Short mmCIF file of C-alpha atoms and ligand atoms in Angstrom, two decimals:
data_model
loop_
_atom_site.label_atom_id
_atom_site.label_comp_id
_atom_site.label_asym_id
_atom_site.label_seq_id
_atom_site.Cartn_x
_atom_site.Cartn_y
_atom_site.Cartn_z
CA MET A 1 -29.99 127.05 63.64
CA SER A 2 -32.79 126.84 61.08
CA TRP A 3 -32.37 125.97 57.12
CA ALA A 4 -34.34 125.80 54.40
CA ILE A 5 -33.81 123.31 51.64
CA THR A 6 -35.33 127.04 49.40
CA PRO A 7 -38.19 128.58 50.15
CA ASP A 8 -41.90 127.84 50.09
CA ARG A 9 -42.88 126.10 47.16
CA ALA A 10 -46.85 127.49 47.47
CA ASP A 11 -46.32 129.27 43.62
CA GLY A 12 -45.03 126.14 41.92
CA GLY A 13 -41.92 127.04 41.70
CA PRO A 14 -39.21 124.43 41.91
CA ALA A 15 -39.38 121.17 43.55
CA ARG A 16 -37.17 119.84 46.45
CA VAL A 17 -37.44 116.50 47.79
CA LEU A 18 -35.24 115.04 50.67
CA VAL A 19 -33.97 111.75 50.64
CA VAL A 20 -32.33 110.72 53.33
CA GLY A 21 -29.85 108.25 53.08
CA ALA A 22 -27.51 107.69 50.64
CA GLY A 23 -26.67 103.98 49.88
CA ILE A 24 -27.30 102.46 46.66
CA THR A 25 -31.25 103.01 46.98
CA GLY A 26 -30.96 106.49 48.03
CA LEU A 27 -29.38 107.74 44.76
CA ALA A 28 -31.03 105.80 42.17
CA ALA A 29 -33.65 107.90 43.85
CA ALA A 30 -31.68 110.64 43.36
CA HIS A 31 -30.88 109.96 39.77
CA ARG A 32 -34.22 109.51 38.92
CA LEU A 33 -35.43 111.79 40.72
CA ARG A 34 -33.13 114.66 38.54
CA ASP A 35 -34.07 112.70 35.48
CA HIS A 36 -38.63 113.53 35.92
CA LEU A 37 -39.18 117.45 37.37
CA GLY A 38 -35.40 118.87 36.01
CA GLU A 39 -32.56 120.39 36.66
CA ASP A 40 -34.53 123.15 39.04
CA ALA A 41 -35.63 120.82 41.22
CA THR A 42 -33.83 119.98 44.92
CA ILE A 43 -33.30 117.15 45.51
CA VAL A 44 -30.94 116.52 48.89
CA VAL A 45 -29.10 113.27 49.74
CA ALA A 46 -28.68 113.60 53.58
CA GLU A 47 -25.81 110.79 54.51
CA GLN A 48 -24.92 110.20 58.46
CA SER A 49 -22.11 108.61 57.84
CA SER A 50 -19.39 109.92 56.30
CA ARG A 51 -19.22 107.98 52.97
CA LEU A 52 -21.75 107.56 50.55
CA GLY A 53 -22.29 103.84 49.09
CA GLY A 54 -23.76 102.68 52.64
CA LYS A 55 -23.39 98.60 52.11
CA ILE A 56 -21.03 98.86 48.94
CA ARG A 57 -17.36 99.93 49.47
CA THR A 58 -15.00 98.65 47.00
CA VAL A 59 -10.99 99.44 49.58
CA ASP A 60 -7.52 99.42 48.51
CA PHE A 61 -6.81 95.41 49.54
CA ALA A 62 -3.05 94.18 48.09
CA GLY A 63 -3.31 96.63 45.46
CA ARG A 64 -6.33 95.32 44.27
CA ALA A 65 -10.01 97.76 43.54
CA VAL A 66 -12.06 94.71 46.31
CA GLU A 67 -15.12 95.34 47.75
CA THR A 68 -15.95 95.00 51.10
CA GLY A 69 -19.12 95.21 51.39
CA ALA A 70 -21.25 93.40 48.66
CA GLU A 71 -19.69 91.96 45.39
CA SER A 72 -22.05 91.91 42.08
CA LEU A 73 -24.32 92.49 40.55
CA LEU A 74 -26.59 90.31 39.20
CA ALA A 75 -27.17 90.77 36.41
CA ALA A 76 -30.07 88.57 35.05
CA ARG A 77 -32.31 91.19 35.84
CA PRO A 78 -31.90 94.58 33.81
CA GLU A 79 -31.69 97.23 35.97
CA ALA A 80 -27.60 97.21 38.03
CA ILE A 81 -25.81 96.89 34.57
CA GLU A 82 -28.66 99.53 32.81
CA LEU A 83 -28.10 101.93 36.17
CA ALA A 84 -24.08 101.06 35.09
CA ARG A 85 -24.21 101.99 31.96
CA ALA A 86 -27.22 105.55 32.35
CA VAL A 87 -24.41 107.13 34.75
CA GLY A 88 -21.55 106.35 32.00
CA LEU A 89 -19.70 103.18 33.41
CA GLY A 90 -21.69 101.14 30.26
CA GLY A 91 -18.26 100.17 29.22
CA ASP A 92 -16.39 99.35 32.94
CA LEU A 93 -18.71 96.49 33.20
CA VAL A 94 -16.74 92.92 34.20
CA TYR A 95 -19.01 89.45 34.50
CA PRO A 96 -16.58 87.04 36.12
CA ALA A 97 -14.74 83.77 35.22
CA GLY A 98 -17.48 81.27 34.28
CA LEU A 99 -15.55 79.04 37.22
CA LYS A 100 -19.33 77.07 40.08
CA PRO A 101 -18.48 77.25 43.72
CA GLY A 102 -19.23 73.90 45.75
CA LEU A 103 -20.66 72.88 47.96
CA SER A 104 -18.67 71.67 51.42
CA LEU A 105 -19.74 68.60 53.23
CA GLY A 106 -18.13 66.58 55.83
CA GLY A 107 -14.44 67.90 54.51
CA GLU A 108 -15.25 67.81 50.79
CA LEU A 109 -16.07 69.61 48.05
CA VAL A 110 -18.52 68.89 45.98
CA ASP A 111 -20.29 70.12 43.07
CA PHE A 112 -23.79 71.95 43.25
CA PRO A 113 -26.06 69.61 40.91
CA ALA A 114 -27.59 71.67 38.26
CA GLY A 115 -31.07 72.15 37.33
CA HIS A 116 -32.15 73.77 40.28
CA MET A 117 -33.62 77.33 41.72
CA MET A 118 -31.68 77.40 44.67
CA GLY A 119 -30.98 74.28 46.46
CA ILE A 120 -34.68 73.49 45.24
CA PRO A 121 -34.16 70.32 43.09
CA GLY A 122 -36.54 69.79 39.53
CA ASP A 123 -35.65 66.11 39.78
CA PRO A 124 -34.93 64.76 42.66
CA ALA A 125 -32.79 62.28 40.96
CA ASP A 126 -30.39 65.20 40.34
CA VAL A 127 -29.94 65.85 44.34
CA ALA A 128 -29.75 62.06 44.65
CA ALA A 129 -26.25 62.38 45.23
CA ILE A 130 -25.38 65.04 47.95
CA ALA A 131 -29.76 64.65 49.53
CA ASP A 132 -32.23 61.95 50.50
CA ALA A 133 -34.95 63.83 48.84
CA LYS A 134 -38.29 61.71 48.94
CA GLU A 135 -41.08 63.80 47.10
CA LEU A 136 -44.59 64.05 48.24
CA PRO A 137 -47.70 62.25 46.52
CA ASP A 138 -49.45 64.56 44.80
CA ASP A 139 -53.18 66.17 46.67
CA GLY A 140 -53.95 67.39 43.20
CA MET A 141 -53.62 70.91 44.55
CA PRO A 142 -51.51 73.83 43.68
CA ILE A 143 -49.36 74.48 46.81
CA LEU A 144 -49.59 78.21 47.20
CA ARG A 145 -53.23 79.81 47.09
CA PRO A 146 -52.90 82.96 45.66
CA GLY A 147 -51.79 85.55 48.14
CA ALA A 148 -50.41 83.03 50.41
CA ASP A 149 -47.50 83.13 52.33
CA MET A 150 -45.06 80.38 54.04
CA SER A 151 -41.83 79.82 55.22
CA VAL A 152 -39.22 78.58 52.57
CA GLY A 153 -37.90 76.48 55.15
CA GLU A 154 -41.72 74.97 55.46
CA LEU A 155 -41.91 74.62 51.66
CA VAL A 156 -39.01 72.25 51.75
CA ARG A 157 -39.22 70.40 54.42
CA SER A 158 -42.61 69.02 54.12
CA ARG A 159 -42.33 68.64 49.63
CA LEU A 160 -38.62 67.26 49.73
CA GLY A 161 -36.63 66.13 52.93
CA ALA A 162 -35.29 68.07 55.70
CA GLU A 163 -31.68 66.20 53.98
CA VAL A 164 -33.54 68.66 50.64
CA LEU A 165 -32.54 72.04 52.69
CA ASP A 166 -30.07 72.45 55.11
CA ARG A 167 -28.02 70.62 52.22
CA LEU A 168 -29.31 72.60 49.80
CA VAL A 169 -31.48 75.49 49.80
CA ALA A 170 -29.94 76.69 52.66
CA PRO A 171 -26.69 76.98 52.27
CA MET A 172 -28.16 79.07 49.30
CA LEU A 173 -30.23 81.55 50.87
CA SER A 174 -27.61 81.35 53.43
CA GLY A 175 -25.35 83.03 51.49
CA VAL A 176 -28.00 85.50 50.72
CA TYR A 177 -29.78 85.90 53.88
CA ALA A 178 -27.73 84.56 56.51
CA GLY A 179 -31.21 83.53 57.41
CA ASP A 180 -32.96 81.50 58.77
CA VAL A 181 -34.71 79.29 56.28
CA ASP A 182 -37.97 78.23 58.64
CA ARG A 183 -38.02 82.33 59.27
CA LEU A 184 -37.87 83.79 54.89
CA SER A 185 -40.19 84.02 52.38
CA LEU A 186 -41.34 82.60 50.05
CA ARG A 187 -43.55 85.26 49.01
CA ALA A 188 -40.62 87.86 49.73
CA VAL A 189 -37.66 86.33 48.33
CA MET A 190 -38.85 83.22 45.78
CA PRO A 191 -41.98 85.66 44.10
CA GLN A 192 -41.70 83.05 40.30
CA LEU A 193 -41.88 80.31 42.99
CA ALA A 194 -44.01 81.48 44.76
CA THR A 195 -46.84 82.79 41.71
CA ALA A 196 -44.95 79.33 39.96
CA LEU A 197 -47.05 76.87 43.36
CA GLU A 198 -50.11 78.25 42.46
CA ARG A 199 -50.09 76.15 39.95
CA HIS A 200 -48.45 73.35 40.75
CA SER A 201 -48.30 70.69 43.46
CA ARG A 202 -45.48 69.06 43.53
CA LEU A 203 -42.82 71.57 44.22
CA THR A 204 -40.99 69.96 41.51
CA ASP A 205 -42.69 70.25 38.42
CA ALA A 206 -42.61 75.05 39.19
CA VAL A 207 -39.34 74.56 39.73
CA THR A 208 -38.42 72.87 35.98
CA GLU A 209 -41.08 75.29 34.06
CA ILE A 210 -38.91 78.69 36.59
CA LYS A 211 -36.40 76.61 34.92
CA ARG A 212 -37.14 75.81 31.72
CA PRO A 213 -35.34 77.63 29.49
CA ALA A 214 -36.96 80.12 27.75
CA GLY A 215 -34.67 80.15 23.74
CA THR A 216 -30.98 79.59 22.47
CA GLY A 217 -28.61 80.97 22.37
CA PRO A 218 -25.54 82.01 23.76
CA ALA A 219 -26.62 82.50 27.84
CA LYS A 220 -25.89 85.46 29.80
CA PRO A 221 -24.38 86.58 32.93
CA VAL A 222 -26.03 85.79 35.83
CA PHE A 223 -24.06 88.44 38.09
CA ALA A 224 -21.20 91.70 37.30
CA THR A 225 -19.69 94.24 38.53
CA VAL A 226 -17.77 97.28 38.24
CA ASP A 227 -14.26 97.31 36.53
CA GLY A 228 -12.27 99.59 39.96
CA GLY A 229 -15.58 98.45 42.00
CA LEU A 230 -18.43 99.03 42.11
CA THR A 231 -18.01 101.90 44.50
CA ARG A 232 -17.14 103.77 41.29
CA LEU A 233 -20.66 102.88 40.46
CA VAL A 234 -22.49 105.30 43.08
CA TYR A 235 -20.15 108.38 43.03
CA ALA A 236 -21.12 108.03 39.18
CA THR A 237 -25.13 107.80 40.58
CA SER A 238 -24.39 110.67 42.84
CA ALA A 239 -22.73 112.95 40.32
CA ALA A 240 -24.79 112.04 37.84
CA ALA A 241 -27.57 112.89 40.55
CA ARG A 242 -26.33 116.14 40.57
CA ALA A 243 -27.92 116.57 44.16
CA ASP A 244 -26.61 118.43 47.16
CA VAL A 245 -25.23 116.10 48.69
CA ARG A 246 -25.19 115.74 52.80
CA LEU A 247 -22.80 113.78 54.31
CA GLY A 248 -22.45 112.94 58.56
CA MET A 249 -25.67 114.67 57.71
CA THR A 250 -27.92 111.80 60.90
CA VAL A 251 -33.25 112.39 60.36
CA ARG A 252 -34.04 112.43 63.67
CA GLU A 253 -36.66 113.98 63.02
CA LEU A 254 -39.81 114.38 60.61
CA ARG A 255 -43.14 115.98 60.36
CA GLN A 256 -45.80 116.41 57.50
CA THR A 257 -46.60 120.31 57.67
CA PRO A 258 -49.11 122.11 55.88
CA TYR A 259 -46.82 122.84 53.21
CA GLY A 260 -44.66 119.59 53.29
CA TRP A 261 -42.45 118.16 54.85
CA GLU A 262 -40.46 119.42 58.21
CA ALA A 263 -36.85 116.70 59.15
CA VAL A 264 -34.63 117.14 61.76
CA ALA A 265 -30.83 117.17 60.56
CA GLY A 266 -27.91 116.70 62.01
CA PRO A 267 -25.99 117.00 65.43
CA VAL A 268 -28.04 117.53 68.47
CA PRO A 269 -26.08 120.45 70.32
CA ASP A 270 -26.94 122.14 66.91
CA PRO A 271 -29.79 120.93 64.99
CA MET A 272 -31.47 121.79 61.20
CA ARG A 273 -35.10 121.75 59.45
CA LEU A 274 -34.35 121.02 55.87
CA LYS A 275 -37.81 121.74 54.28
CA ALA A 276 -39.37 119.41 51.81
CA ASP A 277 -42.21 119.10 49.00
CA ALA A 278 -41.29 115.32 49.19
CA VAL A 279 -39.56 113.06 51.27
CA ILE A 280 -38.73 109.82 50.02
CA LEU A 281 -37.08 107.60 53.30
CA ALA A 282 -33.60 104.93 51.89
CA VAL A 283 -32.35 103.74 54.79
CA PRO A 284 -32.43 101.17 56.88
CA ALA A 285 -35.88 99.27 58.60
CA ARG A 286 -34.98 101.57 61.87
CA PRO A 287 -34.37 104.04 61.35
CA ALA A 288 -37.07 103.83 58.91
CA ALA A 289 -39.59 103.33 61.76
CA ASP A 290 -38.08 105.80 63.86
CA LEU A 291 -38.45 108.56 61.23
CA LEU A 292 -42.85 107.03 60.73
CA ARG A 293 -43.42 106.38 64.24
CA GLY A 294 -44.98 110.52 65.28
CA VAL A 295 -46.20 110.66 60.91
CA GLU A 296 -47.44 106.54 60.46
CA PRO A 297 -47.62 105.22 63.17
CA HIS A 298 -48.31 101.13 61.22
CA ALA A 299 -45.53 101.95 58.73
CA ALA A 300 -43.71 102.68 61.39
CA ALA A 301 -44.33 99.02 63.19
CA THR A 302 -44.01 96.73 60.12
CA LEU A 303 -40.63 98.37 59.49
CA SER A 304 -39.75 97.66 63.03
CA GLY A 305 -40.59 93.98 63.15
CA VAL A 306 -37.91 93.58 60.10
CA PRO A 307 -35.22 90.94 62.04
CA TYR A 308 -32.04 91.52 60.85
CA ALA A 309 -28.59 89.09 60.17
CA SER A 310 -24.91 90.62 61.10
CA VAL A 311 -22.49 89.38 58.96
CA ALA A 312 -18.31 89.83 59.42
CA LEU A 313 -15.70 89.35 55.94
CA ALA A 314 -12.08 88.65 56.69
CA ALA A 315 -9.96 88.87 53.18
CA PHE A 316 -7.48 88.10 52.78
CA ALA A 317 -4.77 88.17 49.96
CA PHE A 318 -1.67 85.39 49.14
CA ASP A 319 1.09 85.15 47.85
CA HIS A 320 0.58 81.21 47.12
CA ILE A 321 -2.42 79.42 47.68
CA ASP A 322 -3.51 75.89 46.08
CA LEU A 323 -7.36 76.17 45.87
CA PRO A 324 -9.34 74.50 43.65
CA GLU A 325 -10.68 76.17 39.84
CA ARG A 326 -13.98 77.31 41.79
CA SER A 327 -15.83 80.73 42.67
CA GLY A 328 -15.28 79.43 46.07
CA PHE A 329 -18.26 77.49 47.77
CA LEU A 330 -20.70 77.19 50.67
CA THR A 331 -22.08 75.29 53.50
CA PRO A 332 -24.81 74.31 55.39
CA ALA A 333 -25.33 75.80 58.85
CA SER A 334 -25.76 71.66 60.06
CA GLY A 335 -21.25 71.57 59.90
CA GLY A 336 -21.36 73.58 62.96
CA LYS A 337 -18.84 76.00 61.08
CA THR A 338 -18.88 79.49 61.37
CA VAL A 339 -17.62 80.22 57.80
CA LYS A 340 -20.68 80.11 55.68
CA ALA A 341 -19.24 81.13 52.82
CA ALA A 342 -16.52 81.82 50.93
CA THR A 343 -15.47 82.83 47.11
CA PHE A 344 -12.03 83.01 45.62
CA ALA A 345 -11.95 86.58 44.17
CA SER A 346 -9.34 86.52 41.59
CA GLN A 347 -10.48 82.98 40.90
CA LYS A 348 -14.00 84.56 40.25
CA TRP A 349 -13.58 88.07 38.91
CA PRO A 350 -10.68 87.93 35.52
CA HIS A 351 -10.39 91.52 36.21
CA LEU A 352 -9.02 91.01 39.82
CA GLY A 353 -5.23 88.73 37.90
CA ARG A 354 -4.14 85.90 39.39
CA ARG A 355 -1.21 87.29 40.24
CA ARG A 356 -1.85 87.62 43.42
CA GLN A 357 -4.57 85.02 45.47
CA ILE A 358 -7.84 87.16 47.07
CA VAL A 359 -9.89 84.80 48.57
CA ARG A 360 -13.10 86.10 51.16
CA VAL A 361 -14.73 84.44 53.46
CA SER A 362 -17.99 85.31 54.87
CA MET A 363 -19.30 84.18 58.92
CA GLY A 364 -22.40 84.89 60.33
CA ARG A 365 -25.82 83.64 60.41
CA LEU A 366 -28.89 85.35 61.54
CA GLY A 367 -28.47 84.72 65.57
CA GLU A 368 -24.90 85.20 65.46
CA GLU A 369 -24.93 88.96 66.73
CA ALA A 370 -21.88 87.53 69.51
CA LEU A 371 -19.58 86.67 66.60
CA LEU A 372 -18.68 90.66 65.70
CA GLN A 373 -17.55 91.18 69.52
CA TYR A 374 -14.54 89.03 68.49
CA ASP A 375 -11.33 91.14 68.10
CA ASP A 376 -10.07 90.89 64.26
CA ALA A 377 -7.14 88.59 65.32
CA THR A 378 -9.97 86.00 66.31
CA LEU A 379 -11.59 86.52 64.21
CA ALA A 380 -9.25 86.27 60.76
CA LYS A 381 -7.14 82.43 62.51
CA THR A 382 -10.96 80.95 62.76
CA ALA A 383 -11.61 82.30 59.07
CA LEU A 384 -7.80 80.67 58.35
CA ARG A 385 -8.34 77.92 60.29
CA GLU A 386 -11.96 76.50 58.98
CA LEU A 387 -11.33 77.53 55.29
CA GLY A 388 -7.93 75.22 55.25
CA GLU A 389 -10.73 72.59 56.83
CA HIS A 390 -12.78 73.22 54.23
CA LEU A 391 -10.22 72.98 51.70
CA GLY A 392 -8.78 70.12 52.76
CA ILE A 393 -5.03 72.22 53.07
CA ALA A 394 -2.76 73.85 55.26
CA VAL A 395 -3.46 77.61 55.02
CA PRO A 396 -0.30 79.96 54.41
CA GLU A 397 -0.23 82.72 55.59
CA PRO A 398 -2.10 85.07 54.29
CA ILE A 399 0.04 88.33 52.59
CA GLU A 400 -2.55 91.46 53.63
CA TRP A 401 -5.71 90.64 55.73
CA ARG A 402 -8.58 92.73 57.00
CA ILE A 403 -11.29 91.63 58.77
CA ASP A 404 -15.34 94.24 58.33
CA ARG A 405 -18.06 93.61 60.15
CA TRP A 406 -21.28 94.65 58.95
CA GLY A 407 -23.72 94.15 62.09
CA GLY A 408 -27.83 94.63 61.76
CA ALA A 409 -26.86 94.97 57.48
CA LEU A 410 -29.45 91.66 56.02
CA PRO A 411 -32.89 91.82 56.54
CA GLN A 412 -34.41 89.31 56.94
CA TYR A 413 -38.59 89.09 55.20
CA SER A 414 -40.69 86.62 57.56
CA PRO A 415 -44.20 85.81 55.85
CA GLY A 416 -46.16 87.65 54.96
CA HIS A 417 -43.32 90.81 53.96
CA LEU A 418 -44.44 91.87 51.45
CA THR A 419 -48.89 91.92 52.42
CA ARG A 420 -47.40 94.00 55.28
CA VAL A 421 -44.90 96.71 53.02
CA ALA A 422 -48.28 96.73 50.41
CA ALA A 423 -50.55 98.13 53.38
CA ALA A 424 -47.29 100.47 55.64
CA ARG A 425 -47.11 102.02 51.71
CA GLU A 426 -50.81 102.52 51.26
CA ALA A 427 -51.04 103.78 54.76
CA LEU A 428 -48.34 106.26 53.94
CA GLY A 429 -50.66 106.75 50.99
CA LYS A 430 -50.34 109.91 48.40
CA ARG A 431 -48.73 111.70 51.29
CA ALA A 432 -45.23 112.72 49.35
CA ILE A 433 -43.70 110.23 51.60
CA ALA A 434 -41.85 107.27 50.45
CA ILE A 435 -40.20 103.94 51.75
CA ALA A 436 -37.04 102.23 50.15
CA GLY A 437 -34.46 100.06 50.41
CA ALA A 438 -33.71 96.76 51.28
CA ALA A 439 -35.83 97.15 54.21
CA VAL A 440 -38.79 96.82 52.12
CA ASP A 441 -38.11 95.14 48.62
CA GLY A 442 -34.91 93.56 48.66
CA VAL A 443 -31.83 93.33 49.29
CA GLY A 444 -29.64 92.61 45.91
CA ILE A 445 -28.60 95.73 44.26
CA ALA A 446 -30.37 95.51 41.39
CA ALA A 447 -33.63 95.15 43.51
CA CYS A 448 -32.72 98.32 45.91
CA ILE A 449 -31.98 100.55 42.87
CA ALA A 450 -35.51 99.15 41.20
CA SER A 451 -36.64 100.04 44.49
CA GLY A 452 -35.24 103.90 45.02
CA GLN A 453 -36.11 104.85 41.07
CA ALA A 454 -40.40 103.01 42.00
CA ALA A 455 -40.08 105.83 45.14
CA ALA A 456 -38.98 108.80 42.78
CA ASP A 457 -41.40 107.21 39.81
CA GLU A 458 -44.12 107.72 42.52
CA ILE A 459 -43.40 111.27 44.28
CA SER A 460 -42.85 112.62 40.60
CA ALA A 461 -46.07 111.70 40.06
CA GLN A 462 -47.49 113.13 43.50
CA LEU A 463 -45.93 116.54 42.84
CA LYS A 464 -46.62 116.60 38.87
CA SER A 465 -50.57 116.63 40.21
CA GLU A 466 -50.54 118.52 42.60
C1 FAD B 501 -21.71 91.28 53.66
C2 FAD B 501 -22.61 92.25 52.84
C3 FAD B 501 -22.11 91.01 51.30
C4 FAD B 501 -23.20 91.67 50.16
N1 FAD B 501 -23.46 91.12 49.34
C5 FAD B 501 -23.68 91.93 47.51
C6 FAD B 501 -24.37 91.07 46.30
O1 FAD B 501 -23.08 90.35 46.24
N2 FAD B 501 -24.48 91.54 46.22
C7 FAD B 501 -25.58 92.43 46.39
O2 FAD B 501 -26.27 92.65 44.93
N3 FAD B 501 -25.90 92.47 46.76
C8 FAD B 501 -25.81 92.41 48.22
N4 FAD B 501 -26.01 92.77 49.31
C9 FAD B 501 -26.70 93.63 49.66
C10 FAD B 501 -26.47 94.74 49.30
O3 FAD B 501 -25.07 94.91 49.58
C11 FAD B 501 -27.84 95.95 50.22
O4 FAD B 501 -28.88 95.27 50.61
C12 FAD B 501 -27.21 97.29 49.40
O5 FAD B 501 -26.61 97.38 49.46
C13 FAD B 501 -28.60 98.49 50.64
O6 FAD B 501 -28.44 98.95 50.06
P1 FAD B 501 -29.94 100.33 50.40
O7 FAD B 501 -29.35 101.92 50.51
O8 FAD B 501 -31.00 99.86 50.90
O9 FAD B 501 -29.27 100.68 52.23
P2 FAD B 501 -27.70 100.42 52.51
O10 FAD B 501 -27.19 100.71 51.88
O11 FAD B 501 -28.20 100.74 54.48
O12 FAD B 501 -27.99 102.28 53.05
C14 FAD B 501 -28.91 103.00 53.58
C15 FAD B 501 -27.80 104.71 54.21
O13 FAD B 501 -28.12 104.89 55.04
C16 FAD B 501 -27.85 105.75 56.30
N5 FAD B 501 -28.73 106.36 56.80
C17 FAD B 501 -29.39 105.30 58.02
N6 FAD B 501 -30.18 105.88 59.43
C18 FAD B 501 -30.00 107.74 58.11
C19 FAD B 501 -30.58 108.37 59.25
N7 FAD B 501 -31.21 108.13 59.84
N8 FAD B 501 -30.20 110.16 58.42
C20 FAD B 501 -29.22 109.90 57.05
N9 FAD B 501 -28.87 109.33 56.87
C21 FAD B 501 -29.11 107.47 56.71
C22 FAD B 501 -26.60 104.87 56.13
O14 FAD B 501 -25.36 105.08 57.41
C23 FAD B 501 -26.53 104.68 55.29
O15 FAD B 501 -25.64 104.89 54.22
C24 FAD B 501 -24.42 92.63 50.60
C25 FAD B 501 -24.82 93.08 51.83
C26 FAD B 501 -23.80 93.12 52.97
C27 FAD B 501 -24.47 93.53 54.52
#
């Protein structure tokens, strides 16, 4: 069966854009496309699964709206907060209580030192209670050449020693990437620090420069979420985009035609052909690579080289559990445990209320995919046992629990990632096709929104210049 989004646009009629993937990137792109292209444009969002949101999924758990995937928006950068306001959720933004997470070391929860950047201290003395930090003698040369890259592990180990890396930096980064610090690109995961290192010969000086307070006034919250769950942001963005959203529609092939783009989508025995003037790929790296193989092999190769880590999340609701007054804790991988972090969600987020205590436990790092094969009961038992060990308490029986597996969910940016992505975009050129999302531009929701919007800006500009 053949289905065109609308008839051919040879006469300069309304634009037709196909967005592949209805995660937050694809939906933010669709929303921005609507702004640029107006009401006449046809914007189709093809989503292979039966729901919107990708890695964002809120469920009703113990009578609360609880996240099974991403739980917070970075409010320190503008994109997520601005999108929430633009789609009518400004009044529903809520903020954490301001409790700090702890670091679980040798069966004890300790405070993270102040003045660090993703665990890297501005002064080695600040972390003396936790890690032996030895700063390398200063050779007067900037640590990074312009455009050069290195792994976070290499930087921190060589400049401040292995303990700072293992006890502070790795747990912080593991909370976001579930990755291996020796394979994570400094430029991609700490771009501001990488730029500062082009001017500084001491790592601590670069951190201090970045951490210097920009002025006085009350500190703004770094994170936020939406009362009722982040799925509300997903649906509100989709509604505001007024896009033609097709759930259960896998895009399986893509080719350029003399008039634009043609995609083969839908079930193998009954495929549809979608015609569009432009395409935005807002899918993880593997499907994006598959779709680009016949279009631009160089871009496909870049994407197929992005590894992914898998994680499992256990959520528990307790009538009462004796939790420390913190937002949760992180653990170093060297502790040899399966649990890498826990969030005391009902303490961290006041809007959830404390009548029932909700704890989210995160398990799995890069290379630990086998963990996801354990059955739910085994994962829940492991999470509860280790929770008790980290907190030094006997954990009571939860009144409700659930396990969510996120296989291949967190992209790992290896050194040189940004250069490779820039080259892939260069190779795609101005053919009215764009790549966006966590696979290329950043794991966080705010970064994904920025990426989807930038793709929409670029595609709209190309369509208008035609
Ligand atoms: C457990 C977990 C916790 C996280 N916590 C946070 C957090 O607290 N804060 C934060 O900012 N970020 C967090 N993240 C990261 C963030 O959620 C993701 O990076 C982001 O949501 C990715 O958005 P995306 O749209 O780029 O990709 P995705 O959400 O992966 O969406 C891509 C969509 O494309 C669809 N798709 C794939 N192939 C095809 C195809 N061929 N045809 C059609 N559709 C296709 C998929 O089904 C999916 O819906 C977390 C991630 C995980 C896994």
